[in-house]
PDB file of C-alpha atoms in Angstrom:
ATOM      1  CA  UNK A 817     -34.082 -10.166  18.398  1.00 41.00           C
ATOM      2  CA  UNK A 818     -31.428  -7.443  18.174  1.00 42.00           C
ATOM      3  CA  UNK A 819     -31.282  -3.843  17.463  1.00 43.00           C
ATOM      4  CA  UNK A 820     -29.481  -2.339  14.314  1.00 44.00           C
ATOM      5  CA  UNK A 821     -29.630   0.949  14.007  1.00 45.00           C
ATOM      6  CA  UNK A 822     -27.560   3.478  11.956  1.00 46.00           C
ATOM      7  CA  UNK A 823     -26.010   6.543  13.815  1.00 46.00           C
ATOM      8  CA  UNK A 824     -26.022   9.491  11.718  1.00 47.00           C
ATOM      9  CA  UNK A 825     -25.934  12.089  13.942  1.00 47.00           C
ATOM     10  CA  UNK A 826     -26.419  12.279  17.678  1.00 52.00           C
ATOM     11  CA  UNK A 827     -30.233  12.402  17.371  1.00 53.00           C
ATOM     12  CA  UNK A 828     -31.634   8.952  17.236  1.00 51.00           C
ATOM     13  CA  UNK A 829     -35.007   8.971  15.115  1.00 52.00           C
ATOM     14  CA  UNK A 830     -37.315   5.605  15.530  1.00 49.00           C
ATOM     15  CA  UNK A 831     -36.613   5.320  11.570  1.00 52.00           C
ATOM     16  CA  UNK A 832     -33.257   4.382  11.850  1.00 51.00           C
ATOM     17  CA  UNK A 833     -34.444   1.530  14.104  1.00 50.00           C
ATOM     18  CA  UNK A 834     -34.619  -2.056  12.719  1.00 56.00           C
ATOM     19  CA  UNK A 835     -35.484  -5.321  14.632  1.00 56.00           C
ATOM     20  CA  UNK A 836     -32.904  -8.151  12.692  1.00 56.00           C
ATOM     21  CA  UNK A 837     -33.011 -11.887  13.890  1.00 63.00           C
ATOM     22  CA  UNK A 838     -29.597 -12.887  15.189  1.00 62.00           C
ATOM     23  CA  UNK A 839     -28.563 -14.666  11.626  1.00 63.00           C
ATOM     24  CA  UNK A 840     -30.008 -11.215  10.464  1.00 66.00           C
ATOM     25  CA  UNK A 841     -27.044  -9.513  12.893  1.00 62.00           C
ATOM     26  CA  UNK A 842     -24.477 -12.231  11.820  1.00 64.00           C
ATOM     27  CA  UNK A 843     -24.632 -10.930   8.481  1.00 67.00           C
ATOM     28  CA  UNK A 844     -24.648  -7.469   8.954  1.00 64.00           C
ATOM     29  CA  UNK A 845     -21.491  -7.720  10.860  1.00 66.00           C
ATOM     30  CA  UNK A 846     -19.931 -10.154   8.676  1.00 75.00           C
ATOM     31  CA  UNK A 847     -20.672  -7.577   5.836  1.00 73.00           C
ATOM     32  CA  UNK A 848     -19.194  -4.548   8.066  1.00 74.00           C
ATOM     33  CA  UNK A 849     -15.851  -6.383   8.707  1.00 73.00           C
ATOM     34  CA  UNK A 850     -15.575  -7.756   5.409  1.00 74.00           C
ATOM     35  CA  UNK A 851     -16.326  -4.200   3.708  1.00 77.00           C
ATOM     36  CA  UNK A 852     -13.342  -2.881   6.553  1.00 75.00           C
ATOM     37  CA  UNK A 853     -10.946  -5.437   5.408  1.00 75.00           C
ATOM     38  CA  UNK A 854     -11.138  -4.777   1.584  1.00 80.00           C
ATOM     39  CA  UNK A 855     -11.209  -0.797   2.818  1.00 82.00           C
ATOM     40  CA  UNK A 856      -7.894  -1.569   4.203  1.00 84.00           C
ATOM     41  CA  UNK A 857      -5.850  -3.907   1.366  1.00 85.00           C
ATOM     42  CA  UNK A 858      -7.254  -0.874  -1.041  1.00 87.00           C
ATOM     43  CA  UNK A 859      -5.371   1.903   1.286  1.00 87.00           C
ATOM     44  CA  UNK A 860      -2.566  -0.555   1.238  1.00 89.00           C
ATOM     45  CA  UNK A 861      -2.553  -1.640  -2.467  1.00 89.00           C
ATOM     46  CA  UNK A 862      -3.104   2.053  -3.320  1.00 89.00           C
ATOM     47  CA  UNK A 863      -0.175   3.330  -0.782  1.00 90.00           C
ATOM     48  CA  UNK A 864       2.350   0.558  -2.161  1.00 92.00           C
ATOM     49  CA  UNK A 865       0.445  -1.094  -5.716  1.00 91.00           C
ATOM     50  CA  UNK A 866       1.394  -0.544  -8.997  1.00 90.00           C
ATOM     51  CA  UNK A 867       4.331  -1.953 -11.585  1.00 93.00           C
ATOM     52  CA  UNK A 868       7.528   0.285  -9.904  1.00 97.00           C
ATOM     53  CA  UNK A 869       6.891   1.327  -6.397  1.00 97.00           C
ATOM     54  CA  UNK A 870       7.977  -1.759  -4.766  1.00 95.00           C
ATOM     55  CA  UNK A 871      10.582  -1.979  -7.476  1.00 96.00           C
ATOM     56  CA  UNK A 872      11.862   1.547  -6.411  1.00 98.00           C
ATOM     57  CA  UNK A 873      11.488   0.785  -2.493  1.00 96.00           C
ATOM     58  CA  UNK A 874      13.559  -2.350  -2.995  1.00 95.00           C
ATOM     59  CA  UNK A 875      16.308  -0.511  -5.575  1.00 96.00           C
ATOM     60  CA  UNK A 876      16.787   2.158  -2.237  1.00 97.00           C
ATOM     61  CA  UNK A 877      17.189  -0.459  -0.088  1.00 95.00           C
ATOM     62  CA  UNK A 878      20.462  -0.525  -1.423  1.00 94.00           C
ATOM     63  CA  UNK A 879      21.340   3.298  -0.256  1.00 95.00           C
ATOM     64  CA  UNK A 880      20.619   6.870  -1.034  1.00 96.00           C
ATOM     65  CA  UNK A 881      20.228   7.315  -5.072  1.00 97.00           C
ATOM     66  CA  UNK A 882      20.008  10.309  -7.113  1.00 97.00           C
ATOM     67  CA  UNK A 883      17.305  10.595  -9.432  1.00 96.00           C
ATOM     68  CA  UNK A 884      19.253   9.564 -12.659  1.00 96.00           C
ATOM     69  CA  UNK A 885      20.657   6.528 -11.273  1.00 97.00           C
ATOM     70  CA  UNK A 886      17.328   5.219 -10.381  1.00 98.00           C
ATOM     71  CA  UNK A 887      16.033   5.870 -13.476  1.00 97.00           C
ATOM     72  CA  UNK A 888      18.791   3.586 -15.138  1.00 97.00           C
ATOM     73  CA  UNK A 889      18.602   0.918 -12.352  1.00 96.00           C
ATOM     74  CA  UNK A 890      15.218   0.543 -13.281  1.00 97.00           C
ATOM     75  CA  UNK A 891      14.788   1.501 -16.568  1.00 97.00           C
ATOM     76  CA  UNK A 892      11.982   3.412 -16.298  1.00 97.00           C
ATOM     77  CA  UNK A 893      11.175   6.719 -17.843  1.00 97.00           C
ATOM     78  CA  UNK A 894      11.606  10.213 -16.301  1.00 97.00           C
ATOM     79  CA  UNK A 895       7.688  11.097 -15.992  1.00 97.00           C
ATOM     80  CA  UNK A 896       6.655   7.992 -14.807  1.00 98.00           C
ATOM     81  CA  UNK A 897       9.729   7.743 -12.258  1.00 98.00           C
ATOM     82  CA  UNK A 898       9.187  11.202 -10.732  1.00 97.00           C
ATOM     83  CA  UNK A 899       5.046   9.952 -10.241  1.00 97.00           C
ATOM     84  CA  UNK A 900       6.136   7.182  -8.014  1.00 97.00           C
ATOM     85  CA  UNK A 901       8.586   9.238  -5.858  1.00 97.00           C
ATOM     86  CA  UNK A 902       5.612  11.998  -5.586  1.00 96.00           C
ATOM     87  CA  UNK A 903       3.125   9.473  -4.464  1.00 96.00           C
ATOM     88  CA  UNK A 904       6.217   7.518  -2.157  1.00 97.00           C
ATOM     89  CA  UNK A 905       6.941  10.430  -1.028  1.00 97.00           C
ATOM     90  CA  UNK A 906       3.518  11.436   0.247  1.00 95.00           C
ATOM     91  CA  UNK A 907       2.647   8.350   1.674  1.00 95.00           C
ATOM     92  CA  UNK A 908       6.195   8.785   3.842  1.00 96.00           C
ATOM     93  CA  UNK A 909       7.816   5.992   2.384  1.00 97.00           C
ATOM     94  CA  UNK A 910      10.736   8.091   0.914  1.00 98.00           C
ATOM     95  CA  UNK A 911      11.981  11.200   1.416  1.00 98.00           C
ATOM     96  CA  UNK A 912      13.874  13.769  -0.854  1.00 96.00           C
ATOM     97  CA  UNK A 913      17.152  15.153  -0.010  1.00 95.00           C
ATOM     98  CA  UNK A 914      18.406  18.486  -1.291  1.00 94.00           C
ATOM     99  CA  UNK A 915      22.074  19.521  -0.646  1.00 92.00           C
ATOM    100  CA  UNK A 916      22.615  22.856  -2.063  1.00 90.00           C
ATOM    101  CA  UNK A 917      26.128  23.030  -2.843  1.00 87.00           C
ATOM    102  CA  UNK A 918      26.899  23.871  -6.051  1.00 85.00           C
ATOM    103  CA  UNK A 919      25.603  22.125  -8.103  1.00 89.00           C
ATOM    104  CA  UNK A 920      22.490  20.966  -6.462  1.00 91.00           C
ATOM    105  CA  UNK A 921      22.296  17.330  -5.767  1.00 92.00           C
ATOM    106  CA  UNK A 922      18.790  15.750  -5.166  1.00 94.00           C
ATOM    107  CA  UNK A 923      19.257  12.184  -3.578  1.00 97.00           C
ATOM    108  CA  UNK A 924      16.197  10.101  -2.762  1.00 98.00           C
ATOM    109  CA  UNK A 925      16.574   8.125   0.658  1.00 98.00           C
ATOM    110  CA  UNK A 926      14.000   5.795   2.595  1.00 97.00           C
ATOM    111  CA  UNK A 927      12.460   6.945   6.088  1.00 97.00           C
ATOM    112  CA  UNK A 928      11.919   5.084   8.955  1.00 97.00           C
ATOM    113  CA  UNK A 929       8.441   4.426   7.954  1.00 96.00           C
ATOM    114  CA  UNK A 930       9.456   2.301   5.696  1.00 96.00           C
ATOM    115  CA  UNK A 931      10.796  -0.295   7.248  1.00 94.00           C
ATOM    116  CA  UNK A 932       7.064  -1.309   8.217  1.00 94.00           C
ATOM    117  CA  UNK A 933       7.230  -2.646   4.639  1.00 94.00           C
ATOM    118  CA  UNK A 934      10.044  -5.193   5.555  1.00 92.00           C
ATOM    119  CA  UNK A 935       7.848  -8.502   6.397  1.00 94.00           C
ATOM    120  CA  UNK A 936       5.452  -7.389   3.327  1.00 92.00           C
ATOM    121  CA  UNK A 937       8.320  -7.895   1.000  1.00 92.00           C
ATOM    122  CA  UNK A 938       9.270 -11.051   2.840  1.00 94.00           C
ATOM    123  CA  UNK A 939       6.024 -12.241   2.553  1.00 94.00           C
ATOM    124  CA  UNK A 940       5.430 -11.149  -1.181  1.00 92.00           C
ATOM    125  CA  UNK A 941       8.970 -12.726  -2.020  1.00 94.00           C
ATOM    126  CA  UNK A 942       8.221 -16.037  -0.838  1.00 95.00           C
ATOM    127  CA  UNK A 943       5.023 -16.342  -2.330  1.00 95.00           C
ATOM    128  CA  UNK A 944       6.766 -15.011  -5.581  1.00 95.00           C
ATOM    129  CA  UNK A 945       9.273 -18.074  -5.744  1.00 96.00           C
ATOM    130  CA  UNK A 946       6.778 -20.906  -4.628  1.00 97.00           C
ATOM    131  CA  UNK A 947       4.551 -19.360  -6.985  1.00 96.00           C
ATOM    132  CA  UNK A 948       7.057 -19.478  -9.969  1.00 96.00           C
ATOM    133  CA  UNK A 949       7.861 -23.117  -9.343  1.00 96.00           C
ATOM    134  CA  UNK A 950       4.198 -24.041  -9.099  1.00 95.00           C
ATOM    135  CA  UNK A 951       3.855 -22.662 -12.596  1.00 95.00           C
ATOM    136  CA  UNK A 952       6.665 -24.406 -14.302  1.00 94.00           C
ATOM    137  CA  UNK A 953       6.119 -27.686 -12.184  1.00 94.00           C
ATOM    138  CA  UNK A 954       2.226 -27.304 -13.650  1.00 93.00           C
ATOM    139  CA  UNK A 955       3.896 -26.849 -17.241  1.00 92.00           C
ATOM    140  CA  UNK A 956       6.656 -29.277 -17.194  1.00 83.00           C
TER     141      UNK A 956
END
């Protein structure tokens, strides 16, 4: 027999107490990590998910861009555009650069950060081709 017992504060009460078999454990734990793992691809999928933010990570690969030209390169509107940088931007993926000559230029630029995203895009375009061929092999 094992011991689970949920800490809620520093005070243990007898309640909180509960005698599991070791299957009994198993599961628990199983449960715990399993609950930690989706906690962590919905931090992820929130941080990166969505139709353009990959799109607009990928389109400043290719250098600093003002807000316009992204807009075009992507051809997505204005409102929906500046959402993604805001939430990019907070998650430290990309950061805005003012220059205040005259007239003010606002350029958007990746951070370091984001380089952590390197082998996810690798990963995601691989998958992304052999998927693609599986589907036209299955419907050839």
């Amino acid at each position: 027999m094992y011991i689970w017992y949920t800490k809620v504060s520093n005070k243990l009460n007898v309640s909180d107490i509960q005698f599991v078999s070791r299957k009994k454990m198993g599961e628990l734990l199983e449960k715990k990590a399993c609950e930690s793992r989706l906690g962590a691809i919905d931090d992820a999928l929130y941080a990166i998910g969505g139709k353009w933010k990959l799109k607009i990570i990928i389109a400043l690969k290719e250098g600093n861009q003002r807000f316009n030209e992204l807009q075009r390169a992507l051809d997505i509107s204005a409102r929906m555009l500046s959402r993604e940088l805001k939430d990019l931007e907070l998650n430290g993926f990309v950061a805005r650069k003012v220059y205040t000559d005259t007239p003010v230029v606002i350029e958007y630029e990746l951070t370091d950060y984001s380089n952590s995203l390197s082998e996810i895009l690798e990963a995601l375009s691989s998958w992304g081709i052999r998927h693609r061929k599986k589907l036209i092999e299955e419907r050839s």
